[in-house]
Amino acid sequence: MHLIIANKLYSSWSMRPWLVMRAIALDFTETVIPLRQPDSSERIREFSPSGKVPVLISGDVVVWESLAIISCLADRFPDKPVWPGRDAARAHAKSISMEMHGGFQALRQACPMNLGKRFAPRDFGENVAADVARIEEIFMTTRERFAGDGPFLFGDFCAADAMFAPVVTRLDTYQIKVRPETRAYMDAVLAYPEFVRWKREALKEPWTIHAYEEGHEVVADLRAEATA
């Protein structure tokens, strides 16, 4: 299997299937195509019919779009814990993952994923606050119902956690105020070994997308610290 992704520093959609594939211990190769380079579109088109990443290639099977890749993996490897095992939990996990896939536009636009910086807190307005409130509600109600003694949404790490991992990074990067329970879940995701591996590799990348770097007060340059 071959997974084509964009910059690990910025690409939230690339992170999601990568985390799932690592979590269920699949053997795959990866190719990183940095975005906003002169040849980015041409290179991506070599692999992806949509002209976007991520895209997964396995023999003559080509799957693009993060949630489609995750769904395909669940179909192909039914013995792997892509989703929770129980019917109610699995249905809930897919529902909140789809909500993440199509929602929270205000947060996503105001706070693009950037693993290389930590920005000073600021007021992002009512729409972002509403997104954060709904995200916290999802975390709280899901964990109360399904997590048991585990640190993740359904106890063990699964596709739903991968879908929300980039949101966790945004809440952390932009230092958005959250409940202690939310912070505890965030800390579990940020300490998850496969996420740590992704971030470590992201901080080594040489490419910068200035649109994701500007307009915020920097309080910590994590990439500079990692390469010092």
PDB file of C-alpha atoms in Angstrom:
ATOM      1  CA  MET A   1       0.000   0.000   0.000  1.00  0.00           C
ATOM      2  CA  HIS A   2       1.162   3.488  -0.889  1.00  0.00           C
ATOM      3  CA  LEU A   3      -0.213   6.582   0.879  1.00  0.00           C
ATOM      4  CA  ILE A   4       0.363   9.965  -0.745  1.00  0.00           C
ATOM      5  CA  ILE A   5       0.090  12.888   1.643  1.00  0.00           C
ATOM      6  CA  ALA A   6       0.873  16.589   1.907  1.00  0.00           C
ATOM      7  CA  ASN A   7       3.042  18.504   4.394  1.00  0.00           C
ATOM      8  CA  LYS A   8       2.857  16.839   7.791  1.00  0.00           C
ATOM      9  CA  LEU A   9       3.210  20.247   9.421  1.00  0.00           C
ATOM     10  CA  TYR A  10      -0.052  21.543   7.963  1.00  0.00           C
ATOM     11  CA  SER A  11      -2.114  18.796   6.332  1.00  0.00           C
ATOM     12  CA  SER A  12      -4.876  17.760   8.700  1.00  0.00           C
ATOM     13  CA  TRP A  13      -6.592  15.566   6.114  1.00  0.00           C
ATOM     14  CA  SER A  14      -3.361  13.674   5.429  1.00  0.00           C
ATOM     15  CA  MET A  15      -2.823  13.029   9.117  1.00  0.00           C
ATOM     16  CA  ARG A  16      -6.145  11.237   9.604  1.00  0.00           C
ATOM     17  CA  PRO A  17      -5.699   8.079   7.479  1.00  0.00           C
ATOM     18  CA  TRP A  18      -1.974   7.980   8.293  1.00  0.00           C
ATOM     19  CA  LEU A  19      -2.775   7.743  12.000  1.00  0.00           C
ATOM     20  CA  VAL A  20      -5.322   4.990  11.382  1.00  0.00           C
ATOM     21  CA  MET A  21      -2.901   2.973   9.281  1.00  0.00           C
ATOM     22  CA  ARG A  22      -0.187   3.305  11.895  1.00  0.00           C
ATOM     23  CA  ALA A  23      -2.616   2.523  14.727  1.00  0.00           C
ATOM     24  CA  ILE A  24      -3.638  -0.791  13.176  1.00  0.00           C
ATOM     25  CA  ALA A  25      -0.041  -1.661  12.278  1.00  0.00           C
ATOM     26  CA  LEU A  26      -0.341  -1.745   8.499  1.00  0.00           C
ATOM     27  CA  ASP A  27       2.743  -1.933   6.323  1.00  0.00           C
ATOM     28  CA  PHE A  28       2.749   0.917   3.801  1.00  0.00           C
ATOM     29  CA  THR A  29       5.010   3.356   2.047  1.00  0.00           C
ATOM     30  CA  GLU A  30       4.358   7.075   2.002  1.00  0.00           C
ATOM     31  CA  THR A  31       5.134   9.931  -0.329  1.00  0.00           C
ATOM     32  CA  VAL A  32       4.973  13.532   0.877  1.00  0.00           C
ATOM     33  CA  ILE A  33       4.136  16.090  -1.799  1.00  0.00           C
ATOM     34  CA  PRO A  34       4.477  19.587  -0.321  1.00  0.00           C
ATOM     35  CA  LEU A  35       1.652  21.952  -1.131  1.00  0.00           C
ATOM     36  CA  ARG A  36       1.917  25.357  -2.840  1.00  0.00           C
ATOM     37  CA  GLN A  37       5.080  24.476  -4.742  1.00  0.00           C
ATOM     38  CA  PRO A  38       5.359  25.130  -8.505  1.00  0.00           C
ATOM     39  CA  ASP A  39       4.949  21.424  -9.308  1.00  0.00           C
ATOM     40  CA  SER A  40       2.540  20.445  -6.496  1.00  0.00           C
ATOM     41  CA  SER A  41      -0.573  20.117  -8.640  1.00  0.00           C
ATOM     42  CA  GLU A  42       1.205  18.196 -11.374  1.00  0.00           C
ATOM     43  CA  ARG A  43       2.751  15.760  -8.914  1.00  0.00           C
ATOM     44  CA  ILE A  44      -0.510  15.163  -7.073  1.00  0.00           C
ATOM     45  CA  ARG A  45      -2.370  14.557 -10.340  1.00  0.00           C
ATOM     46  CA  GLU A  46      -0.020  11.672 -11.044  1.00  0.00           C
ATOM     47  CA  PHE A  47      -1.720   9.812  -8.196  1.00  0.00           C
ATOM     48  CA  SER A  48      -5.064  11.435  -7.421  1.00  0.00           C
ATOM     49  CA  PRO A  49      -8.076  11.763  -9.752  1.00  0.00           C
ATOM     50  CA  SER A  50      -9.372  14.661  -7.633  1.00  0.00           C
ATOM     51  CA  GLY A  51      -6.076  16.513  -7.680  1.00  0.00           C
ATOM     52  CA  LYS A  52      -6.029  16.420  -3.876  1.00  0.00           C
ATOM     53  CA  VAL A  53      -4.341  14.376  -1.171  1.00  0.00           C
ATOM     54  CA  PRO A  54      -4.412  12.096   0.691  1.00  0.00           C
ATOM     55  CA  VAL A  55      -4.803   9.215  -1.711  1.00  0.00           C
ATOM     56  CA  LEU A  56      -4.207   5.524  -1.041  1.00  0.00           C
ATOM     57  CA  ILE A  57      -3.047   3.182  -3.803  1.00  0.00           C
ATOM     58  CA  SER A  58      -3.040  -0.581  -3.413  1.00  0.00           C
ATOM     59  CA  GLY A  59      -2.587  -2.471  -6.657  1.00  0.00           C
ATOM     60  CA  ASP A  60      -5.371  -1.328  -8.979  1.00  0.00           C
ATOM     61  CA  VAL A  61      -7.375   0.153  -6.082  1.00  0.00           C
ATOM     62  CA  VAL A  62      -7.183   3.934  -5.769  1.00  0.00           C
ATOM     63  CA  VAL A  63      -8.986   5.661  -2.901  1.00  0.00           C
ATOM     64  CA  TRP A  64      -8.927   9.388  -2.288  1.00  0.00           C
ATOM     65  CA  GLU A  65     -10.380  11.522   0.492  1.00  0.00           C
ATOM     66  CA  SER A  66      -9.593  10.805   4.131  1.00  0.00           C
ATOM     67  CA  LEU A  67     -12.817   9.265   5.351  1.00  0.00           C
ATOM     68  CA  ALA A  68     -13.142   7.131   2.212  1.00  0.00           C
ATOM     69  CA  ILE A  69      -9.657   5.762   2.842  1.00  0.00           C
ATOM     70  CA  ILE A  70     -10.553   4.956   6.446  1.00  0.00           C
ATOM     71  CA  SER A  71     -13.785   3.269   5.353  1.00  0.00           C
ATOM     72  CA  CYS A  72     -11.901   1.245   2.751  1.00  0.00           C
ATOM     73  CA  LEU A  73      -9.387   0.106   5.361  1.00  0.00           C
ATOM     74  CA  ALA A  74     -12.201  -1.027   7.649  1.00  0.00           C
ATOM     75  CA  ASP A  75     -13.710  -3.058   4.782  1.00  0.00           C
ATOM     76  CA  ARG A  76     -10.399  -4.573   3.751  1.00  0.00           C
ATOM     77  CA  PHE A  77      -9.211  -5.414   7.270  1.00  0.00           C
ATOM     78  CA  PRO A  78     -12.352  -6.330   9.235  1.00  0.00           C
ATOM     79  CA  ASP A  79     -10.230  -7.940  11.957  1.00  0.00           C
ATOM     80  CA  LYS A  80      -8.432  -4.656  12.659  1.00  0.00           C
ATOM     81  CA  PRO A  81      -9.889  -2.177  15.191  1.00  0.00           C
ATOM     82  CA  VAL A  82     -10.448   0.706  12.778  1.00  0.00           C
ATOM     83  CA  TRP A  83     -13.801   1.433  14.458  1.00  0.00           C
ATOM     84  CA  PRO A  84     -15.086   0.354  17.888  1.00  0.00           C
ATOM     85  CA  GLY A  85     -16.385  -3.207  17.999  1.00  0.00           C
ATOM     86  CA  ARG A  86     -19.825  -2.764  19.551  1.00  0.00           C
ATOM     87  CA  ASP A  87     -22.684  -1.697  17.256  1.00  0.00           C
ATOM     88  CA  ALA A  88     -23.750   1.337  19.276  1.00  0.00           C
ATOM     89  CA  ALA A  89     -20.202   2.562  19.713  1.00  0.00           C
ATOM     90  CA  ARG A  90     -19.345   1.995  16.055  1.00  0.00           C
ATOM     91  CA  ALA A  91     -22.448   3.889  14.897  1.00  0.00           C
ATOM     92  CA  HIS A  92     -21.623   6.755  17.242  1.00  0.00           C
ATOM     93  CA  ALA A  93     -18.008   6.836  16.084  1.00  0.00           C
ATOM     94  CA  LYS A  94     -19.017   7.036  12.435  1.00  0.00           C
ATOM     95  CA  SER A  95     -21.590   9.755  13.187  1.00  0.00           C
ATOM     96  CA  ILE A  96     -19.173  12.062  14.979  1.00  0.00           C
ATOM     97  CA  SER A  97     -16.506  11.374  12.348  1.00  0.00           C
ATOM     98  CA  MET A  98     -18.889  12.429   9.598  1.00  0.00           C
ATOM     99  CA  GLU A  99     -19.831  15.512  11.611  1.00  0.00           C
ATOM    100  CA  MET A 100     -16.147  16.355  11.842  1.00  0.00           C
ATOM    101  CA  HIS A 101     -15.689  15.709   8.136  1.00  0.00           C
ATOM    102  CA  GLY A 102     -18.374  18.163   7.078  1.00  0.00           C
ATOM    103  CA  GLY A 103     -18.457  20.640   9.937  1.00  0.00           C
ATOM    104  CA  PHE A 104     -16.613  23.132  12.098  1.00  0.00           C
ATOM    105  CA  GLN A 105     -15.754  25.379   9.174  1.00  0.00           C
ATOM    106  CA  ALA A 106     -15.292  28.470  11.356  1.00  0.00           C
ATOM    107  CA  LEU A 107     -12.627  26.808  13.495  1.00  0.00           C
ATOM    108  CA  ARG A 108     -10.911  25.214  10.529  1.00  0.00           C
ATOM    109  CA  GLN A 109     -10.701  28.477   8.595  1.00  0.00           C
ATOM    110  CA  ALA A 110      -9.693  30.701  11.501  1.00  0.00           C
ATOM    111  CA  CYS A 111      -7.189  28.237  12.952  1.00  0.00           C
ATOM    112  CA  PRO A 112      -5.422  26.211  10.236  1.00  0.00           C
ATOM    113  CA  MET A 113      -3.387  23.284  11.494  1.00  0.00           C
ATOM    114  CA  ASN A 114       0.176  24.295  12.223  1.00  0.00           C
ATOM    115  CA  LEU A 115       2.276  21.904  14.289  1.00  0.00           C
ATOM    116  CA  GLY A 116       5.315  24.166  14.165  1.00  0.00           C
ATOM    117  CA  LYS A 117       4.021  27.099  16.189  1.00  0.00           C
ATOM    118  CA  ARG A 118       2.175  27.986  19.356  1.00  0.00           C
ATOM    119  CA  PHE A 119       0.213  31.215  19.126  1.00  0.00           C
ATOM    120  CA  ALA A 120      -0.974  33.625  21.781  1.00  0.00           C
ATOM    121  CA  PRO A 121      -4.616  33.242  22.853  1.00  0.00           C
ATOM    122  CA  ARG A 122      -7.133  35.577  21.215  1.00  0.00           C
ATOM    123  CA  ASP A 123     -10.848  35.961  20.641  1.00  0.00           C
ATOM    124  CA  PHE A 124     -11.800  34.260  17.373  1.00  0.00           C
ATOM    125  CA  GLY A 125     -15.458  35.287  17.566  1.00  0.00           C
ATOM    126  CA  GLU A 126     -18.813  33.645  18.175  1.00  0.00           C
ATOM    127  CA  ASN A 127     -18.724  31.152  15.310  1.00  0.00           C
ATOM    128  CA  VAL A 128     -15.424  29.642  16.419  1.00  0.00           C
ATOM    129  CA  ALA A 129     -16.644  29.604  20.023  1.00  0.00           C
ATOM    130  CA  ALA A 130     -19.752  27.709  18.914  1.00  0.00           C
ATOM    131  CA  ASP A 131     -17.620  25.154  17.078  1.00  0.00           C
ATOM    132  CA  VAL A 132     -15.431  24.659  20.131  1.00  0.00           C
ATOM    133  CA  ALA A 133     -18.474  24.247  22.368  1.00  0.00           C
ATOM    134  CA  ARG A 134     -19.886  21.535  20.107  1.00  0.00           C
ATOM    135  CA  ILE A 135     -16.520  19.774  19.906  1.00  0.00           C
ATOM    136  CA  GLU A 136     -16.248  19.754  23.683  1.00  0.00           C
ATOM    137  CA  GLU A 137     -19.781  18.383  23.906  1.00  0.00           C
ATOM    138  CA  ILE A 138     -18.830  15.564  21.511  1.00  0.00           C
ATOM    139  CA  PHE A 139     -15.747  14.725  23.544  1.00  0.00           C
ATOM    140  CA  MET A 140     -17.582  14.776  26.859  1.00  0.00           C
ATOM    141  CA  THR A 141     -20.698  12.830  25.852  1.00  0.00           C
ATOM    142  CA  THR A 142     -18.754  10.254  23.842  1.00  0.00           C
ATOM    143  CA  ARG A 143     -16.280   9.562  26.603  1.00  0.00           C
ATOM    144  CA  GLU A 144     -18.984   9.400  29.277  1.00  0.00           C
ATOM    145  CA  ARG A 145     -20.851   6.776  27.272  1.00  0.00           C
ATOM    146  CA  PHE A 146     -18.124   4.724  25.637  1.00  0.00           C
ATOM    147  CA  ALA A 147     -14.606   5.384  26.979  1.00  0.00           C
ATOM    148  CA  GLY A 148     -14.662   3.338  30.163  1.00  0.00           C
ATOM    149  CA  ASP A 149     -11.212   3.520  31.727  1.00  0.00           C
ATOM    150  CA  GLY A 150      -9.429   4.280  28.445  1.00  0.00           C
ATOM    151  CA  PRO A 151      -7.983   7.707  27.595  1.00  0.00           C
ATOM    152  CA  PHE A 152      -9.541   8.061  24.128  1.00  0.00           C
ATOM    153  CA  LEU A 153     -13.071   8.680  22.877  1.00  0.00           C
ATOM    154  CA  PHE A 154     -13.942   4.985  22.891  1.00  0.00           C
ATOM    155  CA  GLY A 155     -11.291   3.843  25.316  1.00  0.00           C
ATOM    156  CA  ASP A 156      -8.724   2.648  22.797  1.00  0.00           C
ATOM    157  CA  PHE A 157      -7.509   4.786  19.900  1.00  0.00           C
ATOM    158  CA  CYS A 158      -9.677   4.379  16.781  1.00  0.00           C
ATOM    159  CA  ALA A 159     -10.635   6.205  13.585  1.00  0.00           C
ATOM    160  CA  ALA A 160     -12.796   8.706  15.466  1.00  0.00           C
ATOM    161  CA  ASP A 161      -9.760   9.856  17.434  1.00  0.00           C
ATOM    162  CA  ALA A 162      -7.806  10.154  14.187  1.00  0.00           C
ATOM    163  CA  MET A 163     -10.587  12.285  12.710  1.00  0.00           C
ATOM    164  CA  PHE A 164     -10.472  14.671  15.673  1.00  0.00           C
ATOM    165  CA  ALA A 165      -6.684  14.674  16.146  1.00  0.00           C
ATOM    166  CA  PRO A 166      -6.167  17.757  13.943  1.00  0.00           C
ATOM    167  CA  VAL A 167      -8.841  19.569  15.956  1.00  0.00           C
ATOM    168  CA  VAL A 168      -6.929  18.713  19.105  1.00  0.00           C
ATOM    169  CA  THR A 169      -3.803  20.255  17.596  1.00  0.00           C
ATOM    170  CA  ARG A 170      -5.712  23.433  16.729  1.00  0.00           C
ATOM    171  CA  LEU A 171      -7.035  23.810  20.267  1.00  0.00           C
ATOM    172  CA  ASP A 172      -3.469  23.382  21.496  1.00  0.00           C
ATOM    173  CA  THR A 173      -1.678  25.517  18.901  1.00  0.00           C
ATOM    174  CA  TYR A 174      -4.004  28.485  19.328  1.00  0.00           C
ATOM    175  CA  GLN A 175      -4.303  27.967  23.107  1.00  0.00           C
ATOM    176  CA  ILE A 176      -8.082  27.969  23.023  1.00  0.00           C
ATOM    177  CA  LYS A 177      -9.584  27.762  26.488  1.00  0.00           C
ATOM    178  CA  VAL A 178     -11.243  24.394  27.144  1.00  0.00           C
ATOM    179  CA  ARG A 179     -12.586  22.380  30.068  1.00  0.00           C
ATOM    180  CA  PRO A 180     -10.156  20.288  32.142  1.00  0.00           C
ATOM    181  CA  GLU A 181     -11.820  17.122  30.786  1.00  0.00           C
ATOM    182  CA  THR A 182     -11.182  18.296  27.234  1.00  0.00           C
ATOM    183  CA  ARG A 183      -7.587  19.106  28.074  1.00  0.00           C
ATOM    184  CA  ALA A 184      -7.086  15.608  29.502  1.00  0.00           C
ATOM    185  CA  TYR A 185      -8.334  14.051  26.265  1.00  0.00           C
ATOM    186  CA  MET A 186      -6.166  16.421  24.238  1.00  0.00           C
ATOM    187  CA  ASP A 187      -3.114  15.427  26.256  1.00  0.00           C
ATOM    188  CA  ALA A 188      -3.833  11.751  25.552  1.00  0.00           C
ATOM    189  CA  VAL A 189      -3.973  12.383  21.798  1.00  0.00           C
ATOM    190  CA  LEU A 190      -0.882  14.601  21.808  1.00  0.00           C
ATOM    191  CA  ALA A 191       1.034  11.906  23.694  1.00  0.00           C
ATOM    192  CA  TYR A 192      -0.162   9.047  21.483  1.00  0.00           C
ATOM    193  CA  PRO A 193       3.043   7.484  20.077  1.00  0.00           C
ATOM    194  CA  GLU A 194       1.955   7.576  16.436  1.00  0.00           C
ATOM    195  CA  PHE A 195       0.941  11.233  16.702  1.00  0.00           C
ATOM    196  CA  VAL A 196       4.278  11.986  18.362  1.00  0.00           C
ATOM    197  CA  ARG A 197       6.013  10.290  15.428  1.00  0.00           C
ATOM    198  CA  TRP A 198       3.995  12.333  12.890  1.00  0.00           C
ATOM    199  CA  LYS A 199       4.782  15.588  14.693  1.00  0.00           C
ATOM    200  CA  ARG A 200       8.475  14.762  15.035  1.00  0.00           C
ATOM    201  CA  GLU A 201       8.688  14.205  11.286  1.00  0.00           C
ATOM    202  CA  ALA A 202       6.604  17.326  10.614  1.00  0.00           C
ATOM    203  CA  LEU A 203       8.980  19.540  12.562  1.00  0.00           C
ATOM    204  CA  LYS A 204      11.846  18.414  10.318  1.00  0.00           C
ATOM    205  CA  GLU A 205      10.153  19.501   7.085  1.00  0.00           C
ATOM    206  CA  PRO A 206      11.881  22.317   5.179  1.00  0.00           C
ATOM    207  CA  TRP A 207       8.737  23.813   3.597  1.00  0.00           C
ATOM    208  CA  THR A 208       6.778  26.789   4.905  1.00  0.00           C
ATOM    209  CA  ILE A 209       3.285  27.860   3.878  1.00  0.00           C
ATOM    210  CA  HIS A 210       3.247  31.510   4.844  1.00  0.00           C
ATOM    211  CA  ALA A 211      -0.542  31.796   4.769  1.00  0.00           C
ATOM    212  CA  TYR A 212      -0.636  29.376   7.713  1.00  0.00           C
ATOM    213  CA  GLU A 213       2.033  31.309   9.598  1.00  0.00           C
ATOM    214  CA  GLU A 214       0.853  34.908   9.405  1.00  0.00           C
ATOM    215  CA  GLY A 215      -1.680  36.931  11.365  1.00  0.00           C
ATOM    216  CA  HIS A 216      -1.046  35.410  14.792  1.00  0.00           C
ATOM    217  CA  GLU A 217       1.279  36.324  17.635  1.00  0.00           C
ATOM    218  CA  VAL A 218       3.887  33.582  17.978  1.00  0.00           C
ATOM    219  CA  VAL A 219       4.785  32.565  21.521  1.00  0.00           C
ATOM    220  CA  ALA A 220       6.769  29.437  20.618  1.00  0.00           C
ATOM    221  CA  ASP A 221       8.470  28.297  17.416  1.00  0.00           C
ATOM    222  CA  LEU A 222       8.505  24.540  17.867  1.00  0.00           C
ATOM    223  CA  ARG A 223      10.128  23.820  14.520  1.00  0.00           C
ATOM    224  CA  ALA A 224      13.034  26.134  15.256  1.00  0.00           C
ATOM    225  CA  GLU A 225      13.450  24.528  18.670  1.00  0.00           C
ATOM    226  CA  ALA A 226      13.376  21.021  17.170  1.00  0.00           C
ATOM    227  CA  THR A 227      16.068  21.799  14.605  1.00  0.00           C
ATOM    228  CA  ALA A 228      18.294  23.921  16.845  1.00  0.00           C
TER     229      ALA A 228
END
